[in-house]
Short mmCIF file of C-alpha atoms in Angstrom, two decimals:
data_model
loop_
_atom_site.label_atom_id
_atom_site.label_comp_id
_atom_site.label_asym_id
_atom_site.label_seq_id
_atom_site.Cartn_x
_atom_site.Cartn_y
_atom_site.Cartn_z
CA UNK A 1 14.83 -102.09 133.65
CA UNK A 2 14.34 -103.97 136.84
CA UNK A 3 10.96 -101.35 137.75
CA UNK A 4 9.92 -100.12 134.30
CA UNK A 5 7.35 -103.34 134.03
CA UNK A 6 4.44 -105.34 136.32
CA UNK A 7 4.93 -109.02 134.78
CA UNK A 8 1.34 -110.08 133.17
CA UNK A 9 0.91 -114.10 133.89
CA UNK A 10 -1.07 -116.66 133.11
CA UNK A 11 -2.70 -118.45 136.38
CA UNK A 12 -1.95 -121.99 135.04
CA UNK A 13 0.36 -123.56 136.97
CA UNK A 14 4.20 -123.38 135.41
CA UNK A 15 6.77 -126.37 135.03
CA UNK A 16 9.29 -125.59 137.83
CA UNK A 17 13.01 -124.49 136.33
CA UNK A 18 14.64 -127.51 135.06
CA UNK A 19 19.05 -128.14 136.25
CA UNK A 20 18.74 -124.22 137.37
CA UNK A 21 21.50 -123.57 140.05
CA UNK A 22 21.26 -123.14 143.46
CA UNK A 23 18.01 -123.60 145.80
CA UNK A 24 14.31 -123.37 145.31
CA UNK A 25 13.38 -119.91 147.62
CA UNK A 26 10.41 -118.81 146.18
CA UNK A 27 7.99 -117.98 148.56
CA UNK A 28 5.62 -120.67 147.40
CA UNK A 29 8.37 -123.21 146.81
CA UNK A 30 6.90 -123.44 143.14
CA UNK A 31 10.11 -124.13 141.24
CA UNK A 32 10.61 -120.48 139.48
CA UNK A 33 13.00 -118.17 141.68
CA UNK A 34 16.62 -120.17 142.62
CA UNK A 35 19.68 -118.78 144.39
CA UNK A 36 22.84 -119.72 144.07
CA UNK A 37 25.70 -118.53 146.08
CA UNK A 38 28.42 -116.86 144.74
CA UNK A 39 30.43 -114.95 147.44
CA UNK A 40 29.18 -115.31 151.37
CA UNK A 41 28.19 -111.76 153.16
CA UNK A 42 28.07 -110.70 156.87
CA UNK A 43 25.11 -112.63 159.00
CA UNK A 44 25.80 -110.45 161.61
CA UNK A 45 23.77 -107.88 159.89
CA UNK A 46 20.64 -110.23 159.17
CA UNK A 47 19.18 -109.52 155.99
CA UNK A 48 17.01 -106.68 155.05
CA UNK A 49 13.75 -106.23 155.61
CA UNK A 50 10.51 -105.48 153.62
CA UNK A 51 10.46 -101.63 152.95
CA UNK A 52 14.28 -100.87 153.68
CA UNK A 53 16.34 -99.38 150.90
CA UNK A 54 18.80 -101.50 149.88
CA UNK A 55 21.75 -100.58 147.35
CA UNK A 56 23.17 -103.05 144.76
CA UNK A 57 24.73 -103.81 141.89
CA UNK A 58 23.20 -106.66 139.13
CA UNK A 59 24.24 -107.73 135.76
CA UNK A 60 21.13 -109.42 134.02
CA UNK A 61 21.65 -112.26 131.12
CA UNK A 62 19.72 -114.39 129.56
CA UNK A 63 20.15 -118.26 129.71
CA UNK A 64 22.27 -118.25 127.17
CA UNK A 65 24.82 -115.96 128.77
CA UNK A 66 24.17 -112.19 126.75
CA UNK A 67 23.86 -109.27 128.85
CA UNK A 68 20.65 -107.30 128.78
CA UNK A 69 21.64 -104.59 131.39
CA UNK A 70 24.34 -104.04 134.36
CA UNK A 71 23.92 -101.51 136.83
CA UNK A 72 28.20 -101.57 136.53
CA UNK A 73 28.14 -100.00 133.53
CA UNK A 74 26.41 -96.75 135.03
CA UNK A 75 27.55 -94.50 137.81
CA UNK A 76 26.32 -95.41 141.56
CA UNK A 77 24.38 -98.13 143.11
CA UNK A 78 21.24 -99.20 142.14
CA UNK A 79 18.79 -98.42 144.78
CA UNK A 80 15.38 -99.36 145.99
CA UNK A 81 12.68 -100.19 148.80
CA UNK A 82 12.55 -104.05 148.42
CA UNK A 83 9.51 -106.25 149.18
CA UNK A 84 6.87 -103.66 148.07
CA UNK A 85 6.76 -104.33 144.25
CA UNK A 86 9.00 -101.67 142.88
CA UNK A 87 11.48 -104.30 141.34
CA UNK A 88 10.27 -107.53 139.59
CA UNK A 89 8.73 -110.97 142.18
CA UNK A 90 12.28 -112.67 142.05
CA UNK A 91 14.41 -109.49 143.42
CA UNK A 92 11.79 -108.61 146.45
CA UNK A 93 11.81 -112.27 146.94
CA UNK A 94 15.59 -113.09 146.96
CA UNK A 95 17.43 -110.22 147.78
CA UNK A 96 15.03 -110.00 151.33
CA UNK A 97 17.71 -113.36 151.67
CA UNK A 98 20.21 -111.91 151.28
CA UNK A 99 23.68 -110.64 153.39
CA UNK A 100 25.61 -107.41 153.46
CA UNK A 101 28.24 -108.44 151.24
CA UNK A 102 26.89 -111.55 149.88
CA UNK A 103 26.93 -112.00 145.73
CA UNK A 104 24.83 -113.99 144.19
CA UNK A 105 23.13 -116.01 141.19
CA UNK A 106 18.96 -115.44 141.23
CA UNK A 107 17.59 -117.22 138.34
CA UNK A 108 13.78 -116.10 137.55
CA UNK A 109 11.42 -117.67 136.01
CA UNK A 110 9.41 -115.69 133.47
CA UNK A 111 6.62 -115.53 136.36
CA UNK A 112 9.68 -113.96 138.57
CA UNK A 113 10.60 -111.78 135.91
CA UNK A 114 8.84 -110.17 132.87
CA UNK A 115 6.19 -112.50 132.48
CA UNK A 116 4.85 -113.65 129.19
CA UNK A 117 5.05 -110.62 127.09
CA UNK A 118 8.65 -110.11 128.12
CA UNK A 119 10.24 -106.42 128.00
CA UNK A 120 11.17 -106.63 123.83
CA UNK A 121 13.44 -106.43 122.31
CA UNK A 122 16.22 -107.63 124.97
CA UNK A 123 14.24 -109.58 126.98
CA UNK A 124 11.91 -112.42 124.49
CA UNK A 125 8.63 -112.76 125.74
CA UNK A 126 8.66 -115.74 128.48
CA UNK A 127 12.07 -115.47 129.41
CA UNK A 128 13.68 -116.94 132.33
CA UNK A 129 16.37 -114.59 133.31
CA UNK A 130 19.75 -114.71 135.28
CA UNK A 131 20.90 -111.88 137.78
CA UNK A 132 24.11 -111.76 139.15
CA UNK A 133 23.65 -109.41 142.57
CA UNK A 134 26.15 -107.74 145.10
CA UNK A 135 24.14 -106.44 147.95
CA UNK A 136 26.17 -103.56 149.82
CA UNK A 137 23.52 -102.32 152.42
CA UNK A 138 20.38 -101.15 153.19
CA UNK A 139 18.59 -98.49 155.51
CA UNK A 140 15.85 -99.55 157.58
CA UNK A 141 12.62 -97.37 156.70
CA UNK A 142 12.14 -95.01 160.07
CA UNK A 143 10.23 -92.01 161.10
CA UNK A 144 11.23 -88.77 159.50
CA UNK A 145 12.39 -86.17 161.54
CA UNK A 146 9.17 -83.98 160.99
CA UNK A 147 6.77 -86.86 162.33
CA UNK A 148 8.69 -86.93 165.87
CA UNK A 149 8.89 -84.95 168.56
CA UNK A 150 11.73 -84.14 170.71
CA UNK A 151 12.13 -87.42 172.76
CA UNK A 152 11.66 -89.18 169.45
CA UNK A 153 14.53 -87.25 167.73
CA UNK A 154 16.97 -88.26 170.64
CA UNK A 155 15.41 -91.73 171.07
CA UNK A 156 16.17 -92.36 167.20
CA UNK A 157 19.89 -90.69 167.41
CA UNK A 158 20.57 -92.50 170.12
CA UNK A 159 19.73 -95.55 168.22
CA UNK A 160 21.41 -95.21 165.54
CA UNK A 161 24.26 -93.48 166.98
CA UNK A 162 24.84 -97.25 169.19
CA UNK A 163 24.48 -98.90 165.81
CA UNK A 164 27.22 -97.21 163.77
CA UNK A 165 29.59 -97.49 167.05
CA UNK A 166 28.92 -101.55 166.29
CA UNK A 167 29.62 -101.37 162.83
CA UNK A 168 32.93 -99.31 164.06
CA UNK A 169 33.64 -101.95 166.34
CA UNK A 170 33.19 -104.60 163.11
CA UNK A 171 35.25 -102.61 160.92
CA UNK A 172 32.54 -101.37 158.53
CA UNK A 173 33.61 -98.22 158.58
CA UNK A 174 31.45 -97.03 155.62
CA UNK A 175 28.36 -98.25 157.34
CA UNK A 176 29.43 -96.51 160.47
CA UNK A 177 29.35 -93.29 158.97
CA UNK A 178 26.47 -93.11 157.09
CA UNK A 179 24.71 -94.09 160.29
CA UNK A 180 26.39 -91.30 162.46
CA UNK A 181 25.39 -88.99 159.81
CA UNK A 182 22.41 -89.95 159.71
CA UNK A 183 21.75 -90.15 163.78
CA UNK A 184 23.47 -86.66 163.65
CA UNK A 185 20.52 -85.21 161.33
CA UNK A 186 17.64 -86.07 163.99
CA UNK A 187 19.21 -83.99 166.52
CA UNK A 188 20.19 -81.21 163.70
CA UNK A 189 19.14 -77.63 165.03
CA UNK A 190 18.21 -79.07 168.03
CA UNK A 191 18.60 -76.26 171.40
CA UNK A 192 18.24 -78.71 174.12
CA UNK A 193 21.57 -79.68 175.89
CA UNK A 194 20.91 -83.59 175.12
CA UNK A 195 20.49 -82.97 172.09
CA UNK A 196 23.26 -80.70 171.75
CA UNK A 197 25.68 -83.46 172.97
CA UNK A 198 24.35 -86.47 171.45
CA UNK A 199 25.06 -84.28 167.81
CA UNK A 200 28.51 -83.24 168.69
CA UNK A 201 28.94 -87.15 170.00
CA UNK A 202 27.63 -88.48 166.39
CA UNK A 203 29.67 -85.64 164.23
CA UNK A 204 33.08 -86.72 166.52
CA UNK A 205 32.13 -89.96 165.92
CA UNK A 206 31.55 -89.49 161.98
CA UNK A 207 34.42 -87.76 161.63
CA UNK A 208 36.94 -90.87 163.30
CA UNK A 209 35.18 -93.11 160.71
CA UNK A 210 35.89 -90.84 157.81
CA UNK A 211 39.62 -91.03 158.59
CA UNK A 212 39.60 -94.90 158.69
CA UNK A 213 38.06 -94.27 155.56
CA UNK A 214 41.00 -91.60 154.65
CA UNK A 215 37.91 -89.47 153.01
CA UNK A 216 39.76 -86.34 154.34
CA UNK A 217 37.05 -83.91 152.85
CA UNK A 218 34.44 -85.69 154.95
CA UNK A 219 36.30 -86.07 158.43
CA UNK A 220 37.23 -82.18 157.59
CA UNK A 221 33.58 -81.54 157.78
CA UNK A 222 32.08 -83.53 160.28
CA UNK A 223 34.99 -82.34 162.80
CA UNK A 224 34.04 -79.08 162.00
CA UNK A 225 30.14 -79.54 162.13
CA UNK A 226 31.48 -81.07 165.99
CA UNK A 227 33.15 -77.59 166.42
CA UNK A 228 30.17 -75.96 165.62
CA UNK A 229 28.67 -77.33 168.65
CA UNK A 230 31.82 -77.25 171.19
CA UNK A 231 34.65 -74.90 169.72
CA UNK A 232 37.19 -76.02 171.80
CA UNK A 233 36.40 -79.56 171.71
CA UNK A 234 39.81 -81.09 171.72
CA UNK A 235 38.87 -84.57 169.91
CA UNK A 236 37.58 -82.01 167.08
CA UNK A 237 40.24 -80.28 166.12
CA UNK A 238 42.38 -83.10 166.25
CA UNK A 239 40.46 -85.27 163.69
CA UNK A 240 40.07 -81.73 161.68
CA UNK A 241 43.50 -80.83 161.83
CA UNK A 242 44.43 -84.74 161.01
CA UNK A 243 42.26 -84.58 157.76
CA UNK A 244 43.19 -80.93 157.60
CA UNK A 245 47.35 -82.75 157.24
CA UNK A 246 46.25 -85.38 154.78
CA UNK A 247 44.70 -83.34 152.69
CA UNK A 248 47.54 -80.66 152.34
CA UNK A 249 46.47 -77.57 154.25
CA UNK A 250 48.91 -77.95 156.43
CA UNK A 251 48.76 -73.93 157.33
CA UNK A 252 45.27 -74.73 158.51
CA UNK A 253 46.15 -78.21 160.24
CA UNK A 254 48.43 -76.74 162.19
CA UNK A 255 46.05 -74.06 163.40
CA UNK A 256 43.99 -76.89 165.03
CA UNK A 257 46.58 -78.88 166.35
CA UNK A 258 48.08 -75.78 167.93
CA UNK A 259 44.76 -75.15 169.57
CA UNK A 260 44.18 -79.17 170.47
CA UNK A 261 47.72 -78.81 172.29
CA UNK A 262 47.17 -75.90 173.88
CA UNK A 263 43.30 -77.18 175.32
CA UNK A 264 45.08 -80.29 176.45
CA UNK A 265 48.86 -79.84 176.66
CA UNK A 266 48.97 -83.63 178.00
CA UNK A 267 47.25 -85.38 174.59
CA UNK A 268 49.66 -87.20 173.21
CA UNK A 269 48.16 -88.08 170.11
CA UNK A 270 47.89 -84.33 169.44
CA UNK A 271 51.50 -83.68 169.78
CA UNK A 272 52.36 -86.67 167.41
CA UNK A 273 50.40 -85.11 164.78
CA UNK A 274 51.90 -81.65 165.00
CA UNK A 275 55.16 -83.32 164.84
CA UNK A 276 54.31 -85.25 161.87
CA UNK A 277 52.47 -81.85 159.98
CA UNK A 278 55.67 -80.58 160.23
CA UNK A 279 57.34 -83.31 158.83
CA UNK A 280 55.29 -83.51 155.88
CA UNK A 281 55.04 -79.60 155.31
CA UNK A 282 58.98 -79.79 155.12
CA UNK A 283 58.72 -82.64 152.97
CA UNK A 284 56.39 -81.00 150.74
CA UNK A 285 58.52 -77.45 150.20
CA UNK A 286 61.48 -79.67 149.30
CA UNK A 287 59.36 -81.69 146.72
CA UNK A 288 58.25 -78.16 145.10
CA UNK A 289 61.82 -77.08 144.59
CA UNK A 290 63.16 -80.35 143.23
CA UNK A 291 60.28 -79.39 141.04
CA UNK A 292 60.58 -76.00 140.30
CA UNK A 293 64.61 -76.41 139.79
CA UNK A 294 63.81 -79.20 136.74
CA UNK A 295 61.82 -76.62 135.66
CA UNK A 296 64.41 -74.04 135.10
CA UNK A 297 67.51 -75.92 135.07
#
């Protein structure tokens, strides 16, 4: 919906929106494009900027309250580059105002919207139109890893390696590991020893934030991507093992935290979670018999 038309409008000058909600931020201050808030997001973050891809979600009414379209009713985010006309004026316009975790009211204008011929037969031609929005990130447009050279690859993980450790430090634990992931694939492949450490840093790093998360499949991964680098990195087979244990392969879970204690005998950490594999292996086996004797009782 939102980048299927370019609105065609009349240059006459149009009434400004009459008791909408909110405040007047249209760029020209003309009266068509008002925000009202709904929820308040993170300004620690800032807002994002022209060409970053943010990801939302929207449900779109008209004035009179019926739903033309909700990005909620389909699978996944909707995503875009904002500011650079692939949505309609009032979204590159008001969501470039927005905060990570900020919801919202934008009312549009026809002008902000569809324009005069409208997008028929859900939207009438002229229609101002009402978007509820939930902004839940963005990624800053950057370099691809082609167009850099070596320095540049490091430079840029090293960036955005120190910005997911803030959003760690915040408790955005999402955020944090998309960044590490994505630091981690500039340095990808990569022979020299700086890079070689600043990827097993990021994939140690993604994998702590995947167990805040509890995505156990994830940690699993990026621990062992880290191992791919160092085997006998000790931090890496303890977050393995650890998502290894909450997933239920506690055979395999074991197998790492064996090999974390015996690296580091004196890690405490890694002892605990032996100790507590056990514990839930045990508790496990005696949940399958209860099981097995309703079965054939």
């Amino acid at each position: 919906w939102l980048h299927q038309l370019t609105p065609h409008t009349s240059s006459m000058a149009l009434a400004p929106l009459e008791d909408a909600p909110g405040v007047d931020i249209s760029h020209d201050q003309d009266g068509g494009l008002f925000k009202e808030l709904v929820t308040e997001g993170d300004a620690s973050s800032g807002s994002p900027p022209v060409g970053s891809k943010v990801k939302v979600h929207y449900v779109g009414t008209l004035l009179d309250g019926s739903k033309f379209d909700s990005s909620r009713d389909r699978p996944g985010f909707f995503e875009f580059k904002v500011g650079v006309g692939q949505v309609i004026k009032g979204w590159d316009q008001g969501i470039c105002t927005m905060k990570k975790g900020e919801v919202c009211t934008l009312t549009c204008r026809h002008d902000y919207a569809y324009g005069e011929s409208g997008h028929p037969p859900k939207i009438p031609a002229g229609a101002t139109l009402k978007f509820e929005v939930e902004l839940f990130g963005w990624k800053e447009e950057r370099k691809q890893k082609w167009e850099l050279d070596e320095a540049g690859k490091q430079a840029t993980a090293a960036e955005l390696k120190e910005k997911g450790t803030a959003a760690l430090k915040a408790g955005s634990n999402d955020e944090a590991y998309e960044l590490y992931v994505d630091a981690a694939s500039y340095v990808e492949g990569e022979s020299a020893e700086p890079a070689r450490a600043l990827l097993l840093s990021c994939q140690l790093n993604a994998a702590a934030a995947a167990l805040k998360l509890k995505e156990w499949a994830l940690a699993e991964a990026a621990a062992g991507k880290a191992l791919a680098v160092e085997p006998a990195s000790v931090k890496a087979l303890y977050r393995r093992g650890t998502a290894r244990m909450h997933g239920g392969d506690f055979a395999a879970a074991k197998a790492d935290l064996r090999a974390a204690a015996t690296a580091d005998p004196k890690d405490r950490a890694v002892r605990d979670a032996f100790a507590e594999c056990g514990r839930r292996e045990a508790e496990a086996k005696k949940a399958e018999k209860a099981v097995a004797a309703r079965m054939f009782s």
